PDB file of C-alpha atoms in Angstrom:
ATOM      1  CA  MET X  22      17.088 -13.313  18.245  1.00 84.00           C
ATOM      2  CA  PRO X  23      13.468 -13.583  17.163  1.00 88.00           C
ATOM      3  CA  ARG X  24      12.441 -16.613  15.035  1.00 92.00           C
ATOM      4  CA  VAL X  25      10.113 -15.977  12.216  1.00 94.00           C
ATOM      5  CA  GLU X  26       8.146 -18.840  10.579  1.00 94.00           C
ATOM      6  CA  PHE X  27       6.503 -18.105   7.119  1.00 93.00           C
ATOM      7  CA  HIS X  28       3.204 -19.856   6.080  1.00 92.00           C
ATOM      8  CA  PRO X  29       2.218 -21.723   3.897  1.00 89.00           C
ATOM      9  CA  SER X  30       5.796 -22.549   3.040  1.00 90.00           C
ATOM     10  CA  GLY X  31       6.907 -23.363   6.670  1.00 91.00           C
ATOM     11  CA  LYS X  32      10.158 -21.795   6.135  1.00 93.00           C
ATOM     12  CA  VAL X  33      12.015 -20.127   8.984  1.00 94.00           C
ATOM     13  CA  ALA X  34      14.516 -17.218   9.521  1.00 92.00           C
ATOM     14  CA  GLN X  35      16.449 -16.305  12.775  1.00 91.00           C
ATOM     15  CA  VAL X  36      17.100 -12.718  12.640  1.00 91.00           C
ATOM     16  CA  GLY X  37      17.884  -9.807  14.974  1.00 91.00           C
ATOM     17  CA  SER X  38      15.667  -7.348  16.381  1.00 90.00           C
ATOM     18  CA  GLN X  39      14.593  -4.308  14.152  1.00 92.00           C
ATOM     19  CA  THR X  40      15.276  -6.451  11.090  1.00 93.00           C
ATOM     20  CA  ALA X  41      12.810  -5.530   8.254  1.00 91.00           C
ATOM     21  CA  LEU X  42      10.141  -8.393   7.755  1.00 93.00           C
ATOM     22  CA  LEU X  43      10.842  -8.140   4.038  1.00 92.00           C
ATOM     23  CA  ASP X  44      14.586  -8.852   4.674  1.00 92.00           C
ATOM     24  CA  ALA X  45      13.749 -11.764   7.111  1.00 93.00           C
ATOM     25  CA  ALA X  46      11.442 -13.274   4.341  1.00 92.00           C
ATOM     26  CA  ARG X  47      14.341 -13.204   1.801  1.00 91.00           C
ATOM     27  CA  GLN X  48      16.649 -14.681   4.356  1.00 92.00           C
ATOM     28  CA  ALA X  49      14.182 -17.623   4.852  1.00 93.00           C
ATOM     29  CA  GLY X  50      14.082 -18.004   0.851  1.00 92.00           C
ATOM     30  CA  VAL X  51      10.322 -16.837   0.907  1.00 91.00           C
ATOM     31  CA  GLU X  52       9.379 -14.754  -2.155  1.00 87.00           C
ATOM     32  CA  ILE X  53       7.414 -11.676  -1.655  1.00 87.00           C
ATOM     33  CA  GLU X  54       6.807  -9.384  -4.541  1.00 81.00           C
ATOM     34  CA  THR X  55       7.685  -5.578  -4.173  1.00 81.00           C
ATOM     35  CA  PRO X  56       7.099  -3.819  -7.481  1.00 76.00           C
ATOM     36  CA  CYS X  57       7.716  -0.425  -5.867  1.00 78.00           C
ATOM     37  CA  GLY X  58      11.091  -1.479  -4.680  1.00 78.00           C
ATOM     38  CA  GLY X  59      10.061  -1.842  -0.911  1.00 78.00           C
ATOM     39  CA  GLU X  60       8.810   1.969  -0.862  1.00 80.00           C
ATOM     40  CA  GLY X  61       5.569   1.027   0.623  1.00 77.00           C
ATOM     41  CA  THR X  62       3.614   2.577  -2.118  1.00 78.00           C
ATOM     42  CA  CYS X  63       2.186  -0.463  -4.137  1.00 76.00           C
ATOM     43  CA  GLY X  64       0.636  -2.464  -1.470  1.00 77.00           C
ATOM     44  CA  GLU X  65       1.676  -5.726  -3.028  1.00 80.00           C
ATOM     45  CA  CYS X  66       3.704  -7.114  -0.091  1.00 87.00           C
ATOM     46  CA  VAL X  67       0.794  -7.811   2.173  1.00 89.00           C
ATOM     47  CA  VAL X  68       1.327 -10.256   4.866  1.00 91.00           C
ATOM     48  CA  ARG X  69      -0.724 -11.274   7.977  1.00 92.00           C
ATOM     49  CA  ILE X  70       0.886 -11.557  11.460  1.00 93.00           C
ATOM     50  CA  VAL X  71      -0.731 -14.666  12.937  1.00 94.00           C
ATOM     51  CA  SER X  72       1.197 -14.372  16.299  1.00 93.00           C
ATOM     52  CA  GLY X  73       3.771 -11.995  17.763  1.00 92.00           C
ATOM     53  CA  GLU X  74       4.243  -8.353  17.934  1.00 92.00           C
ATOM     54  CA  VAL X  75       5.783  -6.139  15.229  1.00 92.00           C
ATOM     55  CA  GLU X  76       6.552  -2.391  14.571  1.00 91.00           C
ATOM     56  CA  SER X  77       4.648  -1.349  11.550  1.00 89.00           C
ATOM     57  CA  ARG X  78       4.199   1.714   9.421  1.00 85.00           C
ATOM     58  CA  SER X  79       1.333   0.264   7.236  1.00 70.00           C
ATOM     59  CA  PRO X  80      -1.699   1.960   8.341  1.00 65.00           C
ATOM     60  CA  GLY X  81      -1.357   4.796   5.982  1.00 67.00           C
ATOM     61  CA  THR X  82      -1.400   2.310   3.137  1.00 69.00           C
ATOM     62  CA  LEU X  83      -3.831  -0.479   4.134  1.00 78.00           C
ATOM     63  CA  PRO X  84      -7.534   0.043   4.872  1.00 79.00           C
ATOM     64  CA  GLN X  85      -8.595  -0.614   8.450  1.00 79.00           C
ATOM     65  CA  ALA X  86     -10.515  -3.720   7.587  1.00 80.00           C
ATOM     66  CA  ALA X  87      -7.098  -5.524   6.457  1.00 82.00           C
ATOM     67  CA  ILE X  88      -5.324  -3.861   9.635  1.00 85.00           C
ATOM     68  CA  ALA X  89      -8.000  -5.202  11.876  1.00 86.00           C
ATOM     69  CA  GLU X  90      -7.151  -8.766  10.547  1.00 87.00           C
ATOM     70  CA  GLY X  91      -3.410  -8.301  11.211  1.00 89.00           C
ATOM     71  CA  CYS X  92      -2.208  -7.430   7.832  1.00 90.00           C
ATOM     72  CA  VAL X  93       0.688  -5.360   7.414  1.00 91.00           C
ATOM     73  CA  LEU X  94       3.244  -4.477   4.494  1.00 91.00           C
ATOM     74  CA  ALA X  95       6.384  -6.547   4.854  1.00 91.00           C
ATOM     75  CA  CYS X  96       8.596  -3.783   3.453  1.00 90.00           C
ATOM     76  CA  ALA X  97       7.097  -1.402   6.123  1.00 90.00           C
ATOM     77  CA  THR X  98       7.464  -3.639   9.092  1.00 92.00           C
ATOM     78  CA  ARG X  99      10.207  -4.535  11.522  1.00 92.00           C
ATOM     79  CA  LEU X 100      10.644  -7.339  13.983  1.00 93.00           C
ATOM     80  CA  LEU X 101      10.840  -6.595  17.856  1.00 92.00           C
ATOM     81  CA  ASP X 102      11.836  -9.340  20.284  1.00 91.00           C
ATOM     82  CA  ASP X 103       8.952 -11.741  19.808  1.00 89.00           C
ATOM     83  CA  ASP X 104       8.894 -14.903  17.580  1.00 93.00           C
ATOM     84  CA  LEU X 105       6.634 -14.514  14.757  1.00 92.00           C
ATOM     85  CA  SER X 106       4.148 -16.496  12.823  1.00 94.00           C
ATOM     86  CA  VAL X 107       3.560 -14.878   9.438  1.00 93.00           C
ATOM     87  CA  GLU X 108       1.013 -15.684   6.712  1.00 93.00           C
ATOM     88  CA  VAL X 109       2.412 -14.665   3.335  1.00 90.00           C
ATOM     89  CA  ILE X 110      -0.938 -13.783   1.481  1.00 76.00           C
ATOM     90  CA  ALA X 111       0.622 -13.077  -1.922  1.00 54.00           C
ATOM     91  CA  GLN X 112       2.496 -16.453  -1.871  1.00 49.00           C
ATOM     92  CA  ALA X 113      -0.633 -18.410  -1.706  1.00 44.00           C
ATOM     93  CA  GLY X 114      -1.829 -16.826  -4.986  1.00 44.00           C
ATOM     94  CA  ILE X 115       1.728 -17.225  -6.591  1.00 45.00           C
ATOM     95  CA  GLU X 116       1.961 -20.880  -6.334  1.00 45.00           C
ATOM     96  CA  GLY X 117       0.129 -22.422  -9.327  1.00 47.00           C
ATOM     97  CA  GLY X 118      -1.428 -19.169 -10.274  1.00 50.00           C
ATOM     98  CA  LYS X 119      -4.337 -19.781  -7.955  1.00 50.00           C
ATOM     99  CA  PHE X 120      -6.965 -17.102  -6.981  1.00 53.00           C
ATOM    100  CA  ALA X 121      -6.639 -15.565  -3.570  1.00 53.00           C
ATOM    101  CA  SER X 122      -9.730 -15.820  -1.483  1.00 52.00           C
ATOM    102  CA  GLU X 123     -11.718 -12.461  -0.925  1.00 52.00           C
ATOM    103  CA  ASN X 124     -10.826 -12.534   2.655  1.00 49.00           C
ATOM    104  CA  GLU X 125      -7.109 -12.420   1.968  1.00 48.00           C
ATOM    105  CA  MET X 126      -7.004  -9.145  -0.113  1.00 48.00           C
ATOM    106  CA  HIS X 127      -8.346  -5.822   0.892  1.00 47.00           C
ATOM    107  CA  LEU X 128      -6.578  -3.578  -1.479  1.00 48.00           C
ATOM    108  CA  VAL X 129      -9.348  -1.347  -2.981  1.00 50.00           C
ATOM    109  CA  ARG X 130      -9.141   2.038  -1.328  1.00 53.00           C
ATOM    110  CA  GLN X 131     -12.501   3.575  -1.372  1.00 57.00           C
ATOM    111  CA  GLU X 132     -11.282   7.075  -1.530  1.00 58.00           C
ATOM    112  CA  LEU X 133      -9.953   6.447  -4.826  1.00 59.00           C
ATOM    113  CA  LEU X 134     -13.290   5.460  -6.382  1.00 62.00           C
ATOM    114  CA  PRO X 135     -15.076   8.253  -8.407  1.00 66.00           C
ATOM    115  CA  LYS X 136     -17.886  10.150  -6.862  1.00 69.00           C
ATOM    116  CA  GLN X 137     -21.338   9.979  -8.112  1.00 68.00           C
ATOM    117  CA  ARG X 138     -20.939  13.435  -9.803  1.00 69.00           C
ATOM    118  CA  ASP X 139     -17.804  12.320 -11.527  1.00 73.00           C
ATOM    119  CA  PHE X 140     -18.917   8.963 -12.698  1.00 74.00           C
ATOM    120  CA  ASP X 141     -18.926   8.793 -16.492  1.00 78.00           C
ATOM    121  CA  PRO X 142     -18.640   5.226 -17.658  1.00 82.00           C
ATOM    122  CA  LEU X 143     -17.422   4.422 -21.386  1.00 86.00           C
ATOM    123  CA  ALA X 144     -20.665   2.520 -22.120  1.00 91.00           C
ATOM    124  CA  PHE X 145     -24.076   3.845 -20.736  1.00 92.00           C
ATOM    125  CA  LYS X 146     -27.585   2.716 -21.014  1.00 94.00           C
ATOM    126  CA  LEU X 147     -30.626   4.750 -22.194  1.00 95.00           C
ATOM    127  CA  ARG X 148     -34.227   4.023 -21.995  1.00 96.00           C
ATOM    128  CA  LEU X 149     -36.121   4.974 -25.288  1.00 95.00           C
ATOM    129  CA  GLU X 150     -39.619   5.332 -26.398  1.00 95.00           C
ATOM    130  CA  VAL X 151     -39.834   4.580 -30.043  1.00 94.00           C
ATOM    131  CA  ALA X 152     -42.620   5.759 -32.287  1.00 90.00           C
ATOM    132  CA  PRO X 153     -44.885   3.074 -33.591  1.00 89.00           C
ATOM    133  CA  PRO X 154     -44.692   2.334 -37.257  1.00 87.00           C
ATOM    134  CA  GLN X 155     -46.773   4.160 -39.826  1.00 84.00           C
ATOM    135  CA  LEU X 156     -47.461   3.058 -43.194  1.00 79.00           C
ATOM    136  CA  GLU X 157     -47.322   6.462 -44.857  1.00 79.00           C
ATOM    137  CA  SER X 158     -43.986   7.488 -43.269  1.00 79.00           C
ATOM    138  CA  GLY X 159     -41.735   4.746 -45.112  1.00 83.00           C
ATOM    139  CA  TRP X 160     -39.398   4.504 -41.961  1.00 90.00           C
ATOM    140  CA  SER X 161     -37.978   1.098 -41.126  1.00 93.00           C
ATOM    141  CA  ASP X 162     -37.686  -0.068 -37.414  1.00 94.00           C
ATOM    142  CA  LEU X 163     -34.040   1.104 -37.569  1.00 95.00           C
ATOM    143  CA  ASP X 164     -34.764   4.438 -38.912  1.00 94.00           C
ATOM    144  CA  ARG X 165     -37.319   4.915 -35.957  1.00 94.00           C
ATOM    145  CA  LEU X 166     -34.741   3.706 -33.389  1.00 96.00           C
ATOM    146  CA  THR X 167     -32.094   6.169 -34.838  1.00 95.00           C
ATOM    147  CA  ARG X 168     -34.596   9.030 -34.700  1.00 94.00           C
ATOM    148  CA  ALA X 169     -35.430   8.255 -31.131  1.00 95.00           C
ATOM    149  CA  LEU X 170     -31.666   8.238 -30.036  1.00 95.00           C
ATOM    150  CA  GLN X 171     -31.107  11.491 -31.965  1.00 94.00           C
ATOM    151  CA  ARG X 172     -34.169  13.110 -30.329  1.00 94.00           C
ATOM    152  CA  ASP X 173     -32.808  12.342 -26.953  1.00 93.00           C
ATOM    153  CA  LEU X 174     -28.928  12.675 -27.460  1.00 93.00           C
ATOM    154  CA  GLY X 175     -28.631  15.084 -30.340  1.00 92.00           C
ATOM    155  CA  ASN X 176     -28.278  14.908 -34.067  1.00 91.00           C
ATOM    156  CA  GLN X 177     -25.125  12.649 -34.120  1.00 92.00           C
ATOM    157  CA  PRO X 178     -24.395   9.746 -36.457  1.00 94.00           C
ATOM    158  CA  VAL X 179     -25.394   6.446 -35.059  1.00 95.00           C
ATOM    159  CA  GLU X 180     -23.683   3.037 -35.839  1.00 95.00           C
ATOM    160  CA  TYR X 181     -24.961  -0.400 -35.227  1.00 96.00           C
ATOM    161  CA  PRO X 182     -23.211  -3.715 -35.289  1.00 95.00           C
ATOM    162  CA  LEU X 183     -24.992  -6.454 -37.259  1.00 96.00           C
ATOM    163  CA  PRO X 184     -26.152  -8.527 -34.095  1.00 94.00           C
ATOM    164  CA  CYS X 185     -27.951  -5.223 -32.862  1.00 94.00           C
ATOM    165  CA  ILE X 186     -29.590  -4.643 -36.215  1.00 95.00           C
ATOM    166  CA  ARG X 187     -30.941  -8.361 -36.306  1.00 95.00           C
ATOM    167  CA  LYS X 188     -32.568  -7.576 -32.849  1.00 94.00           C
ATOM    168  CA  VAL X 189     -34.296  -4.357 -33.491  1.00 94.00           C
ATOM    169  CA  ALA X 190     -37.443  -5.606 -34.812  1.00 94.00           C
ATOM    170  CA  ASP X 191     -38.254  -8.135 -32.197  1.00 94.00           C
ATOM    171  CA  CYS X 192     -37.233  -5.771 -29.328  1.00 95.00           C
ATOM    172  CA  LEU X 193     -39.574  -2.989 -30.619  1.00 94.00           C
ATOM    173  CA  ARG X 194     -42.504  -5.236 -30.605  1.00 93.00           C
ATOM    174  CA  THR X 195     -41.784  -7.230 -27.512  1.00 93.00           C
ATOM    175  CA  ALA X 196     -42.352  -4.159 -25.076  1.00 89.00           C
ATOM    176  CA  GLY X 197     -44.519  -1.955 -27.331  1.00 90.00           C
ATOM    177  CA  GLY X 198     -41.821   0.336 -28.602  1.00 92.00           C
ATOM    178  CA  GLN X 199     -39.998   0.741 -25.220  1.00 95.00           C
ATOM    179  CA  VAL X 200     -36.267  -0.519 -25.486  1.00 96.00           C
ATOM    180  CA  THR X 201     -33.036   0.136 -23.656  1.00 96.00           C
ATOM    181  CA  ALA X 202     -30.036   0.879 -25.788  1.00 96.00           C
ATOM    182  CA  THR X 203     -26.482   0.315 -24.557  1.00 96.00           C
ATOM    183  CA  ILE X 204     -24.367   2.978 -26.121  1.00 95.00           C
ATOM    184  CA  VAL X 205     -20.769   4.188 -26.368  1.00 94.00           C
ATOM    185  CA  ARG X 206     -19.851   7.607 -27.466  1.00 89.00           C
ATOM    186  CA  ASP X 207     -16.863   7.987 -29.559  1.00 87.00           C
ATOM    187  CA  SER X 208     -15.619  10.849 -31.866  1.00 84.00           C
ATOM    188  CA  GLY X 209     -18.957  12.500 -32.283  1.00 86.00           C
ATOM    189  CA  ARG X 210     -20.637   9.225 -33.027  1.00 92.00           C
ATOM    190  CA  LEU X 211     -23.124   7.008 -31.211  1.00 95.00           C
ATOM    191  CA  HIS X 212     -22.077   3.384 -31.242  1.00 96.00           C
ATOM    192  CA  VAL X 213     -25.144   1.126 -29.989  1.00 96.00           C
ATOM    193  CA  ILE X 214     -23.551  -2.172 -28.911  1.00 95.00           C
ATOM    194  CA  ASN X 215     -26.831  -3.759 -27.510  1.00 96.00           C
ATOM    195  CA  ILE X 216     -30.397  -3.450 -27.716  1.00 96.00           C
ATOM    196  CA  GLU X 217     -32.908  -4.809 -25.099  1.00 96.00           C
ATOM    197  CA  PRO X 218     -36.747  -4.790 -24.803  1.00 96.00           C
ATOM    198  CA  GLY X 219     -38.118  -2.759 -22.051  1.00 95.00           C
ATOM    199  CA  ASP X 220     -36.354  -0.883 -19.296  1.00 96.00           C
ATOM    200  CA  THR X 221     -33.158  -2.533 -18.207  1.00 95.00           C
ATOM    201  CA  THR X 222     -31.328   0.448 -16.985  1.00 93.00           C
ATOM    202  CA  LEU X 223     -30.950  -0.786 -13.603  1.00 93.00           C
ATOM    203  CA  ARG X 224     -29.129  -3.910 -14.708  1.00 93.00           C
ATOM    204  CA  HIS X 225     -25.828  -2.391 -15.978  1.00 91.00           C
ATOM    205  CA  TYR X 226     -22.546  -3.853 -14.986  1.00 90.00           C
ATOM    206  CA  ALA X 227     -18.943  -3.629 -15.833  1.00 87.00           C
ATOM    207  CA  VAL X 228     -15.673  -5.488 -14.764  1.00 85.00           C
ATOM    208  CA  ALA X 229     -12.635  -3.311 -14.058  1.00 80.00           C
ATOM    209  CA  ILE X 230      -9.471  -5.158 -14.530  1.00 81.00           C
ATOM    210  CA  ASP X 231      -5.937  -4.048 -13.444  1.00 77.00           C
ATOM    211  CA  VAL X 232      -3.089  -6.145 -15.023  1.00 76.00           C
ATOM    212  CA  GLY X 233       0.030  -5.499 -13.114  1.00 66.00           C
ATOM    213  CA  THR X 234       3.510  -6.979 -13.258  1.00 60.00           C
ATOM    214  CA  THR X 235       2.622  -9.890 -11.012  1.00 57.00           C
ATOM    215  CA  THR X 236      -0.958  -9.537 -10.203  1.00 63.00           C
ATOM    216  CA  ILE X 237      -4.380  -9.472 -12.093  1.00 73.00           C
ATOM    217  CA  ALA X 238      -7.063  -7.607 -10.126  1.00 75.00           C
ATOM    218  CA  VAL X 239     -10.563  -7.995 -11.092  1.00 78.00           C
ATOM    219  CA  GLN X 240     -13.603  -5.897  -9.682  1.00 79.00           C
ATOM    220  CA  LEU X 241     -17.293  -6.003 -10.556  1.00 83.00           C
ATOM    221  CA  ILE X 242     -18.871  -2.578 -10.907  1.00 83.00           C
ATOM    222  CA  ASP X 243     -22.654  -1.831 -10.883  1.00 86.00           C
ATOM    223  CA  LEU X 244     -22.680   0.994 -13.317  1.00 85.00           C
ATOM    224  CA  ALA X 245     -26.273   1.996 -12.567  1.00 85.00           C
ATOM    225  CA  ALA X 246     -25.561   2.711  -8.847  1.00 82.00           C
ATOM    226  CA  SER X 247     -21.832   3.784  -9.714  1.00 78.00           C
ATOM    227  CA  LYS X 248     -20.323   1.637  -6.936  1.00 78.00           C
ATOM    228  CA  SER X 249     -18.395  -1.455  -6.530  1.00 76.00           C
ATOM    229  CA  LEU X 250     -20.282  -4.577  -5.607  1.00 77.00           C
ATOM    230  CA  ARG X 251     -17.618  -5.672  -3.178  1.00 60.00           C
ATOM    231  CA  PRO X 252     -16.383  -2.507  -1.470  1.00 46.00           C
ATOM    232  CA  GLY X 253     -12.837  -2.666  -0.276  1.00 42.00           C
ATOM    233  CA  VAL X 254     -12.201  -6.250  -1.725  1.00 42.00           C
ATOM    234  CA  THR X 255     -10.456  -7.261  -4.659  1.00 43.00           C
ATOM    235  CA  THR X 256     -10.055 -10.869  -5.858  1.00 41.00           C
ATOM    236  CA  THR X 257      -6.538 -11.282  -6.993  1.00 44.00           C
ATOM    237  CA  ALA X 258      -4.729 -13.806  -9.017  1.00 42.00           C
ATOM    238  CA  ARG X 259      -1.072 -13.876  -9.079  1.00 42.00           C
ATOM    239  CA  SER X 260       0.724 -15.094 -12.218  1.00 37.00           C
ATOM    240  CA  PRO X 261       2.831 -18.248 -11.737  1.00 37.00           C
ATOM    241  CA  ALA X 262       6.387 -18.655 -13.135  1.00 35.00           C
ATOM    242  CA  GLY X 263       6.382 -18.519 -16.725  1.00 35.00           C
ATOM    243  CA  TRP X 264       3.522 -16.462 -17.379  1.00 33.00           C
ATOM    244  CA  THR X 265       4.178 -13.388 -19.605  1.00 33.00           C
TER     245      THR X 265
END
């Protein structure tokens, strides 16, 4: 009967050949999360085979980079006759709510990311050339900024929070009327959430956060280039017992 040792806990199970690796973990008292019920669809039960041979049907779920490092899904893997040494990647994050290292998790499937033509972020940046002030017009700095926005985006109502309004005058004068507005469209209105002097359209980032039942995954996105800054890698934190 093959002997299976799980790390970092050091717990051991002695089970028969063709036993599911997930069942071997349960027999050893090792906790491995399976939100999908062991169907192999959620990708949460990732473990790494340190030594020994197994029979696995994980390749359809895990990216090649993870497979090359010996990662498999515990629910989709069966033991052969070899003794095994298994690193439980998820468990390293569960204990104490620690962050798993980047090299431990490879769960972002690139085919699920939007193509360039489909990329439509909630917030976008727009460079504007705002007309200089003219004494006879009577337009305030905010009036001229609003007209520039409506000129480029259509005659829609524009709303500004107070912190943006306070920045308008300085921003317009810093770069000779060239500013970059960060805008959110909502219900036929333009919500200006930030104003910066000059052209900062190439510096536009967002954080994508996926809050699951046991895992919080965070990804940094370059909105200007419409791509993840860490392709194929997610830094993941597991919730310790007692978190809700």
